[in-house]
CSV table of C-alpha atoms in Angstrom, one decimal:
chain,number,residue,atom,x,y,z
A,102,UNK,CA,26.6,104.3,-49.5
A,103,UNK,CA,29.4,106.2,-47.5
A,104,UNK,CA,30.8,105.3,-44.6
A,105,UNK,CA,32.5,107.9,-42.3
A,106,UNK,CA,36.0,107.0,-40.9
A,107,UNK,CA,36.8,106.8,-36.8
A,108,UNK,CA,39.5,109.6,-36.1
A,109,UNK,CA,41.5,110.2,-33.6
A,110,UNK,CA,44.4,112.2,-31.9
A,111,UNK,CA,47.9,111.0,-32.3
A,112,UNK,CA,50.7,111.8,-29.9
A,113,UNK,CA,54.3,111.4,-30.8
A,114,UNK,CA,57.8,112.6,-30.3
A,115,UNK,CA,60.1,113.6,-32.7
A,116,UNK,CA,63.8,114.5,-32.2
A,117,UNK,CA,65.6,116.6,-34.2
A,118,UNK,CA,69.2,117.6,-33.8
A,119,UNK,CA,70.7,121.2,-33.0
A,120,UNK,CA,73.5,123.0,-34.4
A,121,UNK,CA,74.5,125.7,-31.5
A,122,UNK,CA,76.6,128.0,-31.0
A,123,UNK,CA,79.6,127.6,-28.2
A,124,UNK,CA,77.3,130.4,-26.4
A,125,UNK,CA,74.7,128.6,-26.8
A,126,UNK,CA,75.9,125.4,-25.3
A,127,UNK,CA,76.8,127.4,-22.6
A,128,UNK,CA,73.4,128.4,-21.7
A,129,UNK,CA,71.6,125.5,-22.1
A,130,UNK,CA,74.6,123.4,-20.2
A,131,UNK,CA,73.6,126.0,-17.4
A,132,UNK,CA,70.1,125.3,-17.5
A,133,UNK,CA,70.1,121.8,-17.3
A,134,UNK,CA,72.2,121.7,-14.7
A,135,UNK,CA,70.0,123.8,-13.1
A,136,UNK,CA,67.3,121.9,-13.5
A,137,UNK,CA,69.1,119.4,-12.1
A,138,UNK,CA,70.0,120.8,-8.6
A,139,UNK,CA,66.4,122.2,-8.5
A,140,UNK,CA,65.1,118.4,-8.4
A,141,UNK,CA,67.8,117.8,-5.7
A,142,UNK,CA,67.1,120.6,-3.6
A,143,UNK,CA,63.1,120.3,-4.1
A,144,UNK,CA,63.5,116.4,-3.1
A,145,UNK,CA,65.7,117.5,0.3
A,146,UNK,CA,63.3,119.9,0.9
A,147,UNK,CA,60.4,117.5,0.5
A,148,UNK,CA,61.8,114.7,2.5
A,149,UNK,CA,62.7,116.6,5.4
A,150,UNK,CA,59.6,118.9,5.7
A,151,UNK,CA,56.8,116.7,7.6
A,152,UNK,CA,54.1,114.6,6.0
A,153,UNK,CA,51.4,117.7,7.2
A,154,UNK,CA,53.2,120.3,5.0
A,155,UNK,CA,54.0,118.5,1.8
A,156,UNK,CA,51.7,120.3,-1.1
A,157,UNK,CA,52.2,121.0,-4.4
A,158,UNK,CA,51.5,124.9,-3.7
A,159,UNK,CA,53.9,124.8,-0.8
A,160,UNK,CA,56.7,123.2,-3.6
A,161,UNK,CA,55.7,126.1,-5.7
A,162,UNK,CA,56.4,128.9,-3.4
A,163,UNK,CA,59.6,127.5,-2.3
A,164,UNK,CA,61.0,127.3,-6.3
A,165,UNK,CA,59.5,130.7,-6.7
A,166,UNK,CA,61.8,132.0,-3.7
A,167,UNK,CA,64.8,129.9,-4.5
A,168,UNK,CA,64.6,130.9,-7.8
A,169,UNK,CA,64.3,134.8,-6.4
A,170,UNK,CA,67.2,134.7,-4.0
A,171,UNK,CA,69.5,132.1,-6.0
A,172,UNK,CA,71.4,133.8,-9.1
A,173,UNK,CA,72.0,130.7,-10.9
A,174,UNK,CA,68.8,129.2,-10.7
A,175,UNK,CA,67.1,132.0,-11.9
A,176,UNK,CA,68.6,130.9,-15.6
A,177,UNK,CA,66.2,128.2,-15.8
A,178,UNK,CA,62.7,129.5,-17.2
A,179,UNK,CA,60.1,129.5,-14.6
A,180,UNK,CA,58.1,127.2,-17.1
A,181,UNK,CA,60.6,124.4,-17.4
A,182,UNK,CA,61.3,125.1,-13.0
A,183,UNK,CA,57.4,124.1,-12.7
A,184,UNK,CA,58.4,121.2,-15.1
A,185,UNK,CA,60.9,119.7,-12.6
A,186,UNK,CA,58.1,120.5,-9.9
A,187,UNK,CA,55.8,118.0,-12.0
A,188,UNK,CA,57.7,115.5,-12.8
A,189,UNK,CA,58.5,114.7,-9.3
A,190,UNK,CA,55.3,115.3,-7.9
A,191,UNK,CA,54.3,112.4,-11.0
A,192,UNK,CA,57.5,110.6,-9.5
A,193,UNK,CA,55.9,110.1,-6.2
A,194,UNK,CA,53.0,109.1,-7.1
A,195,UNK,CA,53.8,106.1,-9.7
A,196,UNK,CA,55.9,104.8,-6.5
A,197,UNK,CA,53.3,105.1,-4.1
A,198,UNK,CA,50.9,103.2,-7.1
A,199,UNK,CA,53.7,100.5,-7.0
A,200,UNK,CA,54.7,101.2,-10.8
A,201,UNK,CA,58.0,102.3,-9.8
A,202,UNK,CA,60.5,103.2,-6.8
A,203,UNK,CA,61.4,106.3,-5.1
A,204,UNK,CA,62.2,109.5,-6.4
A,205,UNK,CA,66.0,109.8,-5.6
A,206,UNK,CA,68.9,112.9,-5.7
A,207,UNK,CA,70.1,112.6,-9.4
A,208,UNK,CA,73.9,112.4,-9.4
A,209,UNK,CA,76.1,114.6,-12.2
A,210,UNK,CA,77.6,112.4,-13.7
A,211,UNK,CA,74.9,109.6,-14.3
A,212,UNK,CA,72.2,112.1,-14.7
A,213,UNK,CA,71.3,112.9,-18.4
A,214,UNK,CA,71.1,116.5,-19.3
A,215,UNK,CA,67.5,118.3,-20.4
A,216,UNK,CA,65.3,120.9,-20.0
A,217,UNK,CA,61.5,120.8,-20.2
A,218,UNK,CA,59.8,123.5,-22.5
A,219,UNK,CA,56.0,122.5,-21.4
A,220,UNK,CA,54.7,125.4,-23.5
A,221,UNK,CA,54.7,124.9,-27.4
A,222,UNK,CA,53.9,128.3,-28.4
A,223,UNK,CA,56.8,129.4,-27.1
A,224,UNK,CA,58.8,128.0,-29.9
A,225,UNK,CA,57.8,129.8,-32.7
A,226,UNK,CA,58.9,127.2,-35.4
A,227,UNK,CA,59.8,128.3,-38.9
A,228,UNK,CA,61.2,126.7,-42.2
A,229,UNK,CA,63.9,128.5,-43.3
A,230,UNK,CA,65.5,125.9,-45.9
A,231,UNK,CA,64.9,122.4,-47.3
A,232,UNK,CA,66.9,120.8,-44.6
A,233,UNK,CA,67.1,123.4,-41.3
A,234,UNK,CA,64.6,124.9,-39.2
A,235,UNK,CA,64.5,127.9,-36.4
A,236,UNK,CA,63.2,127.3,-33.1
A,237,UNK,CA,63.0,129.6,-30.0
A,238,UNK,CA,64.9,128.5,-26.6
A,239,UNK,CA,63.5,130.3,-23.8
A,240,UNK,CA,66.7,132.2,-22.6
A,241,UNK,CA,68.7,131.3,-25.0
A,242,UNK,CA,67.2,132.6,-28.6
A,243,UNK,CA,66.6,131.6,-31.5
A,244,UNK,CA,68.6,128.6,-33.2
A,245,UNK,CA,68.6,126.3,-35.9
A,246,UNK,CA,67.5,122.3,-36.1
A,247,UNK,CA,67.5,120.0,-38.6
A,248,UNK,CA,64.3,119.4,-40.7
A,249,UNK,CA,63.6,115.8,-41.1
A,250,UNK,CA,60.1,115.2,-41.1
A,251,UNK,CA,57.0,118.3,-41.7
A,252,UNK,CA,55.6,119.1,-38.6
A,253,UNK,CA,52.8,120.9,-38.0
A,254,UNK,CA,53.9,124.4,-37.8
A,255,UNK,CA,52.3,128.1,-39.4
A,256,UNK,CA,49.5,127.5,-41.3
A,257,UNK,CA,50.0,123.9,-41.4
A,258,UNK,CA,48.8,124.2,-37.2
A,259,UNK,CA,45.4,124.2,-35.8
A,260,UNK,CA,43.8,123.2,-32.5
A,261,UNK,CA,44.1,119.3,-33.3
A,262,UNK,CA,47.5,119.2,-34.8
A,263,UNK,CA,49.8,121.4,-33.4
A,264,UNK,CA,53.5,121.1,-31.1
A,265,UNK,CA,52.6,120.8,-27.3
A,266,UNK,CA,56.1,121.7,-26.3
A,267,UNK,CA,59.7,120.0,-26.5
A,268,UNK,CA,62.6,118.6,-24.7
A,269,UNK,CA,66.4,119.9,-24.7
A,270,UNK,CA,68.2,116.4,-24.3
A,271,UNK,CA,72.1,116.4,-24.7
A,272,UNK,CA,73.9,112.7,-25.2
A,273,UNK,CA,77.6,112.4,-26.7
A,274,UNK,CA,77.0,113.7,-29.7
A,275,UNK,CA,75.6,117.2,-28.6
A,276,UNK,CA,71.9,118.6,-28.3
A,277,UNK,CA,69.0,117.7,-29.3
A,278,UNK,CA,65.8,118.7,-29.2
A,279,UNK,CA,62.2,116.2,-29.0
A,280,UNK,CA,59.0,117.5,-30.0
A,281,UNK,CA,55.7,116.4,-28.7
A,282,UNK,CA,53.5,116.5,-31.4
A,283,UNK,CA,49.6,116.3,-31.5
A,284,UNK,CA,47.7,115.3,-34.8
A,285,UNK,CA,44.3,114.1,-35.7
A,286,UNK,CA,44.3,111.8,-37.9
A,287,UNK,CA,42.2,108.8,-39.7
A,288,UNK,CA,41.7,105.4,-37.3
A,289,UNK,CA,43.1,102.9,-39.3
A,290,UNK,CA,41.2,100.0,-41.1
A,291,UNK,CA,41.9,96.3,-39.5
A,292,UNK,CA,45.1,94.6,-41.1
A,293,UNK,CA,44.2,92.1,-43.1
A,294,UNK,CA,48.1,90.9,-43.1
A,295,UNK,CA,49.4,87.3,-42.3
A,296,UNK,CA,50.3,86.0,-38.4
A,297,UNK,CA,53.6,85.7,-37.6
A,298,UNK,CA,55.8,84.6,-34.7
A,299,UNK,CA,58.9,86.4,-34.0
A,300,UNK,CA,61.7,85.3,-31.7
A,301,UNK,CA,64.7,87.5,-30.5
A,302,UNK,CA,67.9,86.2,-30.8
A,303,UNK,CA,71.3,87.4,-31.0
A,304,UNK,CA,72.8,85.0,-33.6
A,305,UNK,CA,69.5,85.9,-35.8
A,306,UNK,CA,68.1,89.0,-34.6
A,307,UNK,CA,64.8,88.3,-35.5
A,308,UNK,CA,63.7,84.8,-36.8
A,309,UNK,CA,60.0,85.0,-37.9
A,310,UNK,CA,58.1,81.7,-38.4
A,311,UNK,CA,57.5,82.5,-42.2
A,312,UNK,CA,61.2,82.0,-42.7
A,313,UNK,CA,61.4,86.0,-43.6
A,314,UNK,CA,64.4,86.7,-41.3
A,315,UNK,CA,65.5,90.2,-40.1
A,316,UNK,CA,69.3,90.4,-39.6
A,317,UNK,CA,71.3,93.3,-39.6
A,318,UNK,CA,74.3,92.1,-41.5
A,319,UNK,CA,76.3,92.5,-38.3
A,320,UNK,CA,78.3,89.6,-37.6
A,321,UNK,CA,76.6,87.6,-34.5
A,322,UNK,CA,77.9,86.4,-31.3
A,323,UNK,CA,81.0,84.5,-31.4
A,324,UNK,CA,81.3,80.7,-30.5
A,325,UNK,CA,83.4,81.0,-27.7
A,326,UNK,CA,81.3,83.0,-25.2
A,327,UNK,CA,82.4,86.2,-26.3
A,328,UNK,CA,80.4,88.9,-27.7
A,329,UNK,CA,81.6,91.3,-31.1
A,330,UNK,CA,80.9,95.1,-28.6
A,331,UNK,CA,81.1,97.0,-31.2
A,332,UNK,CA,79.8,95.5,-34.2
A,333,UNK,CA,77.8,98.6,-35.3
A,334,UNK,CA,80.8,100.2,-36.1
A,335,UNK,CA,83.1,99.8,-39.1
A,336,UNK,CA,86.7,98.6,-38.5
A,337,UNK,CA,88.2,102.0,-39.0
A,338,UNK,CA,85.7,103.4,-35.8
A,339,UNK,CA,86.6,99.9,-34.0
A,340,UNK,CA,90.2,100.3,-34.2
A,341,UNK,CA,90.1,104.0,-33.4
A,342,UNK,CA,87.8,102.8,-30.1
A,343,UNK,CA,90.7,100.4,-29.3
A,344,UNK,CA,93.3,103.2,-29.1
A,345,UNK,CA,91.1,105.3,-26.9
A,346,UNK,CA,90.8,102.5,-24.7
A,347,UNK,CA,94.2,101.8,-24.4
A,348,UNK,CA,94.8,105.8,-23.9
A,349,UNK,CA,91.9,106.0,-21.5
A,350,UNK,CA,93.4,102.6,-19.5
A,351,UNK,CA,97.1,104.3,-19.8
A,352,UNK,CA,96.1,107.5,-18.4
A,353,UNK,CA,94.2,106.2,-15.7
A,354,UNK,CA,96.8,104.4,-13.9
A,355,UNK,CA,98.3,108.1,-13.1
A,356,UNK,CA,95.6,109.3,-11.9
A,357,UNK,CA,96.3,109.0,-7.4
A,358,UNK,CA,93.5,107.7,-5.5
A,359,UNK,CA,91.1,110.6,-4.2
A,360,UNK,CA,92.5,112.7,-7.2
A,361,UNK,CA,90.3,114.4,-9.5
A,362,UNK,CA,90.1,113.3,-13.5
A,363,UNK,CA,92.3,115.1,-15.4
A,364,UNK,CA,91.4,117.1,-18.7
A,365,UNK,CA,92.9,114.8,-21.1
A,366,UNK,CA,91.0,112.0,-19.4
A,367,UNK,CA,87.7,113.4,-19.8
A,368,UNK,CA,88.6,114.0,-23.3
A,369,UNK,CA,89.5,110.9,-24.3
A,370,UNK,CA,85.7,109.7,-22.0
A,371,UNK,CA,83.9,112.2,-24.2
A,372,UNK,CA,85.2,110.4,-27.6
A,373,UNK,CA,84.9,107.2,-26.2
A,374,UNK,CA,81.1,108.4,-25.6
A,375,UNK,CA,80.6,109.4,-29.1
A,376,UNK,CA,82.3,106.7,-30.6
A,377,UNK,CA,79.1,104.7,-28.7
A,378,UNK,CA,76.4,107.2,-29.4
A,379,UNK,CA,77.4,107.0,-33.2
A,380,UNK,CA,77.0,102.9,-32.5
A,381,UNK,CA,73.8,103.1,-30.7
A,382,UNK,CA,71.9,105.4,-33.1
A,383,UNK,CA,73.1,103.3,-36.2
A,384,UNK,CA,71.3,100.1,-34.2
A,385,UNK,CA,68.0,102.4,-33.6
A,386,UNK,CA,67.6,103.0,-37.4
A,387,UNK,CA,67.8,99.7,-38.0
A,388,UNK,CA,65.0,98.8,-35.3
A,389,UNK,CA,62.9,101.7,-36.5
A,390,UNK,CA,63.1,100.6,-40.0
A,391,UNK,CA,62.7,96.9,-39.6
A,392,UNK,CA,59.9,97.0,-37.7
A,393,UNK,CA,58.2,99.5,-39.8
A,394,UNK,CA,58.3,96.9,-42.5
A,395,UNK,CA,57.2,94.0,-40.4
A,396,UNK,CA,53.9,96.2,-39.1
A,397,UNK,CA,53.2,97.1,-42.4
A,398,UNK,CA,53.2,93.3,-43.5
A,399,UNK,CA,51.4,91.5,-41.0
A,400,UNK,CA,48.3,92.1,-39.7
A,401,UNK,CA,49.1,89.6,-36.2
A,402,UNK,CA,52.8,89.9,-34.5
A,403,UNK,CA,53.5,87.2,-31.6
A,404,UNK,CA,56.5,87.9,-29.7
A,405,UNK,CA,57.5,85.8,-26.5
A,406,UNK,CA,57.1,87.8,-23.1
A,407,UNK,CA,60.5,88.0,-21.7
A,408,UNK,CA,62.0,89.2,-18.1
A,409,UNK,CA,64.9,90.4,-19.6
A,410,UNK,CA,66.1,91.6,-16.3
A,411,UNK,CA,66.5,88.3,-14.9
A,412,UNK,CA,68.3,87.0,-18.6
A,413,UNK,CA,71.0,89.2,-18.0
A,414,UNK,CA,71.9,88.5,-14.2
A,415,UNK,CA,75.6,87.6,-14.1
A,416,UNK,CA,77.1,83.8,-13.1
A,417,UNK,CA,79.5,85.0,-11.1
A,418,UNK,CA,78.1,83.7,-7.9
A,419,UNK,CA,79.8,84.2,-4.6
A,420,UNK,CA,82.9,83.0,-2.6
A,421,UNK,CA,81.1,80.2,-1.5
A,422,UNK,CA,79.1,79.3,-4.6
A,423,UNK,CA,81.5,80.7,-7.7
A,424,UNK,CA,79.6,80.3,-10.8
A,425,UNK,CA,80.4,78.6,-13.9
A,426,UNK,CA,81.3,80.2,-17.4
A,427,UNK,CA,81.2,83.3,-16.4
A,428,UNK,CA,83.1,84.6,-19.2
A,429,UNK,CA,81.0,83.0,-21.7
A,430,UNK,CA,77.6,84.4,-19.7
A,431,UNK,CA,79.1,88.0,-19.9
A,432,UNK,CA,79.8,87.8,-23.2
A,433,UNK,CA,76.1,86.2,-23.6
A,434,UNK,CA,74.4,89.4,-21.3
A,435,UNK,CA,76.4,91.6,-23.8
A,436,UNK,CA,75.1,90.2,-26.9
A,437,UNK,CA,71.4,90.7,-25.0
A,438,UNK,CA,71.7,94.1,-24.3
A,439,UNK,CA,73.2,95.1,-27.5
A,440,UNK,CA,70.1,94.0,-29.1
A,441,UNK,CA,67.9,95.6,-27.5
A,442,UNK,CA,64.8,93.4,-27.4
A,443,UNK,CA,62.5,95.6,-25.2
A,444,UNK,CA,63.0,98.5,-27.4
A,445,UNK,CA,62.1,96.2,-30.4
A,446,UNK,CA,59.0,95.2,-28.8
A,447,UNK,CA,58.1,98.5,-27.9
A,448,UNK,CA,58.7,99.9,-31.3
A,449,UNK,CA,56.0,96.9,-32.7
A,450,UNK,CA,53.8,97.9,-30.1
A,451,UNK,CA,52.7,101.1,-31.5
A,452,UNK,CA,53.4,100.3,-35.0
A,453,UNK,CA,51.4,97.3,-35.7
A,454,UNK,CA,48.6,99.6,-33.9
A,455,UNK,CA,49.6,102.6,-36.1
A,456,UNK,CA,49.1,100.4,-39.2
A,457,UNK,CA,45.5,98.5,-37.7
A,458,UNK,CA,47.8,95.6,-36.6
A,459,UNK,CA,48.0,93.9,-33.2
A,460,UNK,CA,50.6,92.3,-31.2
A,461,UNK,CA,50.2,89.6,-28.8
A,462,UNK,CA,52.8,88.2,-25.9
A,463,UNK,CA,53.2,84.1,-25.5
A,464,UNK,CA,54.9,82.6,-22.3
A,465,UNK,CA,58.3,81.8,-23.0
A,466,UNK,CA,59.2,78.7,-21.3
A,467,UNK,CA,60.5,75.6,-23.5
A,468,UNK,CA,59.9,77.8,-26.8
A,469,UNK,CA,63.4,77.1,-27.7
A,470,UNK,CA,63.1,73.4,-26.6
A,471,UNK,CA,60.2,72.2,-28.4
A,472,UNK,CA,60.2,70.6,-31.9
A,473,UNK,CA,57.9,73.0,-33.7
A,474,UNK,CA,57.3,69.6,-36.4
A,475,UNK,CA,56.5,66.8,-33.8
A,476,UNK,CA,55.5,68.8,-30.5
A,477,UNK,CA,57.9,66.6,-28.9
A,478,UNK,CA,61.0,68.7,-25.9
A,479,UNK,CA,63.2,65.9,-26.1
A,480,UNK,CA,66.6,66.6,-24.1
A,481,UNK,CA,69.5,67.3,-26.5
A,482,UNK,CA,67.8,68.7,-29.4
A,483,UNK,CA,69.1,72.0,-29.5
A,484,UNK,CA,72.7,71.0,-29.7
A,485,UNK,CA,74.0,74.5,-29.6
A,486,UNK,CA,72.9,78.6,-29.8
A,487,UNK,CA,72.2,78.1,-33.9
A,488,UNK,CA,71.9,74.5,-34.3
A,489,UNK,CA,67.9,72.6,-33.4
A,490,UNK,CA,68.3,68.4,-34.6
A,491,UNK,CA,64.7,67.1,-32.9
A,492,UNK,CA,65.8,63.7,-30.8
A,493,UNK,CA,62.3,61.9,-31.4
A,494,UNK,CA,63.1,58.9,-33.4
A,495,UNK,CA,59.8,59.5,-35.0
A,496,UNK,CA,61.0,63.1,-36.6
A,497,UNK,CA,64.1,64.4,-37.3
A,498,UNK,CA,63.2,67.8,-38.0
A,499,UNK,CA,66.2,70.1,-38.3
A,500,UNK,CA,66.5,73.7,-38.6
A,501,UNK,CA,68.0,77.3,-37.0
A,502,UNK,CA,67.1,77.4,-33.4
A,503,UNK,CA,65.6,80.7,-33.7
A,504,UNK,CA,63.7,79.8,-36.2
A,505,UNK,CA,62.4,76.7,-34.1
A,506,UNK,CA,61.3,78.8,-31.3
A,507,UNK,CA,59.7,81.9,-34.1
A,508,UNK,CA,57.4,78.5,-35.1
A,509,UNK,CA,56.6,77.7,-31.6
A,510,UNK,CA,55.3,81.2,-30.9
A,511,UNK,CA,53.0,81.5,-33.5
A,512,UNK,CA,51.2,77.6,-32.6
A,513,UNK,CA,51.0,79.0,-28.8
A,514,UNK,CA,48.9,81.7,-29.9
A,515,UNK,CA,47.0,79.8,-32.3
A,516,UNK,CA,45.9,76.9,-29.5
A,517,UNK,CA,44.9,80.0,-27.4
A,518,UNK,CA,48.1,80.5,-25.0
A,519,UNK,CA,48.3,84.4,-25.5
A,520,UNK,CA,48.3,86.0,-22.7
A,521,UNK,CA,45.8,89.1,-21.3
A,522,UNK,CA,47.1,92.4,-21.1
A,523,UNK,CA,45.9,94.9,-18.1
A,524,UNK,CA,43.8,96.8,-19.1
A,525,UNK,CA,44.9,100.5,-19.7
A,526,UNK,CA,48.3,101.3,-17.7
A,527,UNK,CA,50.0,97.8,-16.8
A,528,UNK,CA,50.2,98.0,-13.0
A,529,UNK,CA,52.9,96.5,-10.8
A,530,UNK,CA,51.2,95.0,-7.3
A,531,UNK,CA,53.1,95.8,-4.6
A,532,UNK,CA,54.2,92.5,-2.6
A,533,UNK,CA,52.1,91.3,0.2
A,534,UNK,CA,53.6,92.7,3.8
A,535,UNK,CA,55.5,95.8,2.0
A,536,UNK,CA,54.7,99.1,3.3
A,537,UNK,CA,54.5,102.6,1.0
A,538,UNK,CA,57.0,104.8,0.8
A,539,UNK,CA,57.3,106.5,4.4
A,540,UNK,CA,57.2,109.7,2.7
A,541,UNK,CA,53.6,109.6,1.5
């Protein structure tokens, strides 16, 4: 006897990178800033315009005549200007649901580029080698991408897995492009892995409870307070940072106040940029990676639910109140952010589901307090960020800390502490006593 297997349709990104042209930069610089000022201008137009008028086919016409009367505009498609008109329309409405704030004017210089392509057949994707593919730009032309993955492309393509569209995104290291990719594929059976407990660290990336430890080989924050910034690169990169640094601090202090950055400064920025880009990626691949593994061993991941928000406020206090260790708390917020931990949370998310895993959340109070052997939080145990030594006369128990808390996680969710995820879309309330956005 047979049984037929659940499927079902799969939607994922996948980012490829560029090689353009100085032409070609040109124009697709031009369209994202574009795009830009079309959000800027359609968000002055929709604040100012009364609560009566706003529509989404009012919106319309005016990008329609903007883009008519206004020469540079007009080099943005009219399929990635309705894109801008979507994604703030969407903007208003998850702040009006309470799931985020405000739509506000998006400044140059903190603004990442990108252009929407919303239509996938306009790409026309082909394989022209083992390691490059063509794609179409819209205004632009044809250009080439590297080909790291198959997608589903020619006859490879039908109605269930095809490309929906892409996004032009340009960091320090140049353009890119993201594909949003539709498949159908096979439900997967239930994981019939081992539990684990994973806590987040930054001395031990990841400590899991089974003693199988994830570390990245990177050396981990120092004693003192201070935090290694640029551990993901080697000391060649780390030395060559320094100097442009240095040059970036030097040439600064000519710079007049009011005065505009000069050329070399913005140079020395842009390598500065890459230098961090190169960093950033190399710590992505290794989150990717690791947590691939992990879902693909364990059938049940328990992480700690974490506001890391408030974890990285700063001690600096105020005039009246100066904080305490300030130093040693930046350096602490540092080592936090490097890490990452939402990102390596998310990535689990969708993996362990991907491979017929789950993935639970634990409150995190006293995790890293509690002796994982005796039950005991006796005051003193953890004696420092690595170090656990249970005080119970009765135990004894020592160990890593992180390790400690990895063991704590996994016996809250086995005595029933995990907590209840919303169901579909988590949902922020809105606070009793605060009003919408006027602008509804």
């Amino acid at each position: 006897m047979t049984t037929e297997r659940a499927w079902e349709k799969r939607r994922f990104g996948h980012r490829a990178r560029l090689a353009l042209t100085s032409a070609h930069i040109r124009l697709m610089d031009d369209q994202a800033h574009a795009a830009r000022t079309l959000w800027n201008l359609l968000h002055d137009w929709w604040t100012m315009l009364p609560e009566d008028k706003r529509s989404l086919a009012a919106a319309d016409t005016a990008i329609r005549q903007a883009r008519g009367e206004i020469d540079w505009l007009a080099v943005l498609p009219a399929q990635a200007a309705q894109a801008v008109l979507k994604t703030y329309f969407q903007a208003w409405k998850n702040c009006w649901d309470g799931r985020a704030g405000a739509p506000n004017f998006k400044a140059r210089i903190r603004t990442v580029m990108s252009v929407d392509i919303p239509q996938g057949r306009d790409l026309n994707i082909t394989r022209v080698h083992r390691r490059w593919g063509m794609v179409n730009i819209p205004k632009v032309g044809r250009v080439r991408f590297r080909w790291t993955r198959d997608l589903p492309v020619g006859k490879r393509a039908d109605k269930e897995n095809r490309i929906t569209g892409a996004r032009l995104v340009k960091d320090a290291l140049g353009w890119h492009i993201a594909f949003r990719v539709q498949s159908l594929e096979a439900r997967p059976e239930p994981h019939q892995g081992p539990e684990v407990g994973i806590d987040a660290g930054v001395n031990l990336p990841l400590a899991l409870s089974d003693g199988n430890h994830q570390d990245h080989g990177r050396p981990p924050r120092l004693f003192d307070g201070t935090a290694d910034r640029d551990k993901w690169l080697n000391p060649r990169e780390q030395a060559k940072l320094l100097g442009l640094e240095q040059r970036a601090a030097q040439r600064k202090q000519h710079r007049g106040r009011g005065e505009k950055t000069s050329r070399r400064l913005r140079h020395t920025y842009d390598q500065i940029k890459q230098l961090r880009a190169t960093a950033t990626r190399r710590a992505v691949d290794w989150q990717h990676k690791t947590t691939t593994d992990i879902a693909k061993r364990y059938g049940t991941v328990v992480v700690e639910q974490l506001n890391i928000k408030n974890m990285v406020k700063s001690a600096r206090g105020t005039i009246e109140e100066p904080g305490r260790n300030v130093a040693q708390k930046s350096g602490l917020n540092r080592s936090i952010s490097q890490e990452a931990w939402g990102r390596t949370v998310t990535m689990l998310t969708y993996k362990t589901a991907r491979h017929g895993g789950t993935l639970h959340k634990v409150p995190a109070p006293n995790t890293s307090l509690r002796c994982s052997a005796c039950g005991f939080t006796t005051p003193g145990s953890r004696e420092d960020q690595a170090t656990f030594v249970c005080k119970n006369p009765g135990c004894g128990w020592s160990g890593n800390a992180d390790w400690n808390a990895a063991r704590n996680i996994l016996h809250l969710y086995r005595t029933g502490h995990a907590l209840i995820p919303a169901a579909g879309r988590a949902v922020v309330r809105r606070p009793r006593g605060v009003k919408p956005a006027t602008a509804r």
